[in-house]
PDB file of C-alpha atoms in Angstrom:
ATOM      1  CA  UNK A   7     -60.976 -79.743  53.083  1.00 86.00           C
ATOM      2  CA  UNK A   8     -59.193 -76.216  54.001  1.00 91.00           C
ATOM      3  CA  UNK A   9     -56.685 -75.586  51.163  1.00 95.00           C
ATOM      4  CA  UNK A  10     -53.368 -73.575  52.210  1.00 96.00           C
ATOM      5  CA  UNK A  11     -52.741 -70.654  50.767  1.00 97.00           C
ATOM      6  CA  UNK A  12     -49.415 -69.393  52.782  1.00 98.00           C
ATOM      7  CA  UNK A  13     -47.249 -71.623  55.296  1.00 97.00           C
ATOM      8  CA  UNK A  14     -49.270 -69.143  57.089  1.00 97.00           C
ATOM      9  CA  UNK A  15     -53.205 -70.234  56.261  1.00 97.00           C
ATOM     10  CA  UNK A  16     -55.634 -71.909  59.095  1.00 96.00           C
ATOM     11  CA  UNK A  17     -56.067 -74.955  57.758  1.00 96.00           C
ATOM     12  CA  UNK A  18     -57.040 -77.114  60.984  1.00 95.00           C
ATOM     13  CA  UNK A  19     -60.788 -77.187  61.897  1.00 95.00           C
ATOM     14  CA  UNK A  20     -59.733 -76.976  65.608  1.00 96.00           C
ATOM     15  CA  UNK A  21     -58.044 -74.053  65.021  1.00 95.00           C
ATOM     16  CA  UNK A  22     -60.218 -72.457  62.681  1.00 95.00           C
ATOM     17  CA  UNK A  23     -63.824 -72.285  65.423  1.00 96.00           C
ATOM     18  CA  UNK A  24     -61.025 -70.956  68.083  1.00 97.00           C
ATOM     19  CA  UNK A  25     -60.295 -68.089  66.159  1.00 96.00           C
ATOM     20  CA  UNK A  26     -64.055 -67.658  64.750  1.00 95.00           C
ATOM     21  CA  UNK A  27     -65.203 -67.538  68.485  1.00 97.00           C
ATOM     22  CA  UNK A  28     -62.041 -64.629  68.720  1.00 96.00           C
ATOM     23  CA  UNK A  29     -63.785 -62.879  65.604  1.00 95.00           C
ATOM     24  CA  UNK A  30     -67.167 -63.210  67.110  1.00 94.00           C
ATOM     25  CA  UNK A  31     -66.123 -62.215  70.755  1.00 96.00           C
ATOM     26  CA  UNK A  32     -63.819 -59.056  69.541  1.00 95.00           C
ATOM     27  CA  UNK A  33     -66.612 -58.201  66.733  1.00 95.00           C
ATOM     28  CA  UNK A  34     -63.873 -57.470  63.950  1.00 97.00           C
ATOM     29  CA  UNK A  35     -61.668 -60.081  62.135  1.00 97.00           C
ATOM     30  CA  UNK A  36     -57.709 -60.157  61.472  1.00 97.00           C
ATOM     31  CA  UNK A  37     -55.801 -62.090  58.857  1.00 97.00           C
ATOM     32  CA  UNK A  38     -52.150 -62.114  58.715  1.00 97.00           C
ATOM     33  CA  UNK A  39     -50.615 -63.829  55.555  1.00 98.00           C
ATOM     34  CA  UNK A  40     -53.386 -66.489  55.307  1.00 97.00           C
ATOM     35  CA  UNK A  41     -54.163 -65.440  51.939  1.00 96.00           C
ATOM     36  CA  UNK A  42     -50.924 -63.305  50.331  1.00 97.00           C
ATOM     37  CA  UNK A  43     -47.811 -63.190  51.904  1.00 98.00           C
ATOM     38  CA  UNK A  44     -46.785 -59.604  53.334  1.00 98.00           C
ATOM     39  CA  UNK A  45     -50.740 -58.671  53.100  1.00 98.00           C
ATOM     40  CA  UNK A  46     -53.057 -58.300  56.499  1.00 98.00           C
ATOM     41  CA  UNK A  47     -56.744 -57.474  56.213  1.00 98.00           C
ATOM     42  CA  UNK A  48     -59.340 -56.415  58.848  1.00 98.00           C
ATOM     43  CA  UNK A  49     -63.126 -57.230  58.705  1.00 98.00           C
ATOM     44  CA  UNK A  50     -66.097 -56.404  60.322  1.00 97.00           C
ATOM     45  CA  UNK A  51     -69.705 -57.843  60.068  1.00 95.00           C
ATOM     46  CA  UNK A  52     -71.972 -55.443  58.450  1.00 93.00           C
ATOM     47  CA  UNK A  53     -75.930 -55.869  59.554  1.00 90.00           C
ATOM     48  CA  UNK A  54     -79.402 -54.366  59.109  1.00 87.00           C
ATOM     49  CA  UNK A  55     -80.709 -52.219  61.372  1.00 82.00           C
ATOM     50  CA  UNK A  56     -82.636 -55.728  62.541  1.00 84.00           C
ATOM     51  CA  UNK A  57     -79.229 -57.457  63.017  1.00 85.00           C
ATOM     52  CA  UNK A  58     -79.376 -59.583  60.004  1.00 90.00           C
ATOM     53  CA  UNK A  59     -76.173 -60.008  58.432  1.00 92.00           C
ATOM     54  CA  UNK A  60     -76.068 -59.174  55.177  1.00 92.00           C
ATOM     55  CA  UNK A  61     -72.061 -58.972  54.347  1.00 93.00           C
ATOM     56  CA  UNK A  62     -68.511 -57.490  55.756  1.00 95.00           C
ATOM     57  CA  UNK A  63     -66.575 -54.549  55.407  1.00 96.00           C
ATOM     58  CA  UNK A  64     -62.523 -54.935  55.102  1.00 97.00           C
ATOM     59  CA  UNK A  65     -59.480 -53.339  54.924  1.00 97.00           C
ATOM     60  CA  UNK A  66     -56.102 -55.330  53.154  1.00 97.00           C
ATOM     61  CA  UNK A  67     -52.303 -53.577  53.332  1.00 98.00           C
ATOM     62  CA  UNK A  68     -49.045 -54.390  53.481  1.00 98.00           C
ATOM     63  CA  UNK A  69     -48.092 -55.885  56.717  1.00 97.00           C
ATOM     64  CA  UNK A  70     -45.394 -53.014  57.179  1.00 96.00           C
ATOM     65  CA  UNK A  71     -47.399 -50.293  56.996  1.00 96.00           C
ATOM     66  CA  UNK A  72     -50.974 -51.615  58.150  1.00 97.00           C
ATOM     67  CA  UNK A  73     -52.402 -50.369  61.556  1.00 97.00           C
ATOM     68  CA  UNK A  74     -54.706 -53.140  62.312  1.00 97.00           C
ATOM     69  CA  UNK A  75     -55.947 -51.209  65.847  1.00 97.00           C
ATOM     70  CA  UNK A  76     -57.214 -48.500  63.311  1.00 98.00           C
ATOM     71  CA  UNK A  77     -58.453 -50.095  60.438  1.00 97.00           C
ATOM     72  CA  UNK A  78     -60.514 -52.451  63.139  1.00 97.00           C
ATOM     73  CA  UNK A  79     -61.883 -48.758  64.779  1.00 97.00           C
ATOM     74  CA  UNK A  80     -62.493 -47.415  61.563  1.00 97.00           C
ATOM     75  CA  UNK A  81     -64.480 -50.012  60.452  1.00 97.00           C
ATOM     76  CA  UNK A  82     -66.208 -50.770  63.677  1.00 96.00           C
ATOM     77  CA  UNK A  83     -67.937 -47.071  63.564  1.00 96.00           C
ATOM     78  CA  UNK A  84     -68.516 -47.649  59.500  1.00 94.00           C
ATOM     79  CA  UNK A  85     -70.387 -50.518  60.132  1.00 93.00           C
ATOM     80  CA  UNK A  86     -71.859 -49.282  63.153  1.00 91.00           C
ATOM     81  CA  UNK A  87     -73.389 -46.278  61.620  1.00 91.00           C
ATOM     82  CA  UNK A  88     -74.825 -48.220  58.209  1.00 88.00           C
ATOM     83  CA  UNK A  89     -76.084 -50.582  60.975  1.00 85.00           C
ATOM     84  CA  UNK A  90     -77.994 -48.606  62.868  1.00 85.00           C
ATOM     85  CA  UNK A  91     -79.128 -46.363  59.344  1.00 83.00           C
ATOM     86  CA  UNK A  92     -81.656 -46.966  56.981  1.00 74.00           C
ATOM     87  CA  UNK A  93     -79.402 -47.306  54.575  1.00 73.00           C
ATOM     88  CA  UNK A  94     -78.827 -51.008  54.550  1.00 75.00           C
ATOM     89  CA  UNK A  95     -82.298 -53.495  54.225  1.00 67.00           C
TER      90      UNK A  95
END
């Protein structure tokens, strides 16, 4: 059972895989109010250079000042770059 957080959380199942399949499809991850109300946050997968996942990178802000286009760029190239390094096994 999905426990609400906000009037604002996912908590259907049907609803939740749609916007998995969004996540998946855009490669980053947006959450508005789900968790805190007047908070965002932006994720993105973070992999070995062998595509395993091993974890996620995010951003959280107020909703008022958050720029979810570049937090989802910034992260994008941050996880692209660990990616593709050595750094990350």
């Amino acid at each position: 059972e999905l426990v609400r957080l906000t009037p604002y959380t996912t908590v259907a199942p049907g609803l939740l895989l749609e916007k998995i399949k969004r996540i998946r499809a855009n490669g980053w991850g947006l959450e508005q109010e789900e968790v805190v109300l007047g908070y965002c946050s932006v994720a993105v997968p973070l992999f070995t250079s062998s595509r395993t996942l091993v974890g996620a990178l995010s951003i959280a802000a107020p909703i008022h000042r958050a720029n979810v286009t570049a937090y989802a760029t910034a992260l994008t190239e941050v996880s692209r770059r660990m990616s593709s390094s050595n750094l990350i096994n």
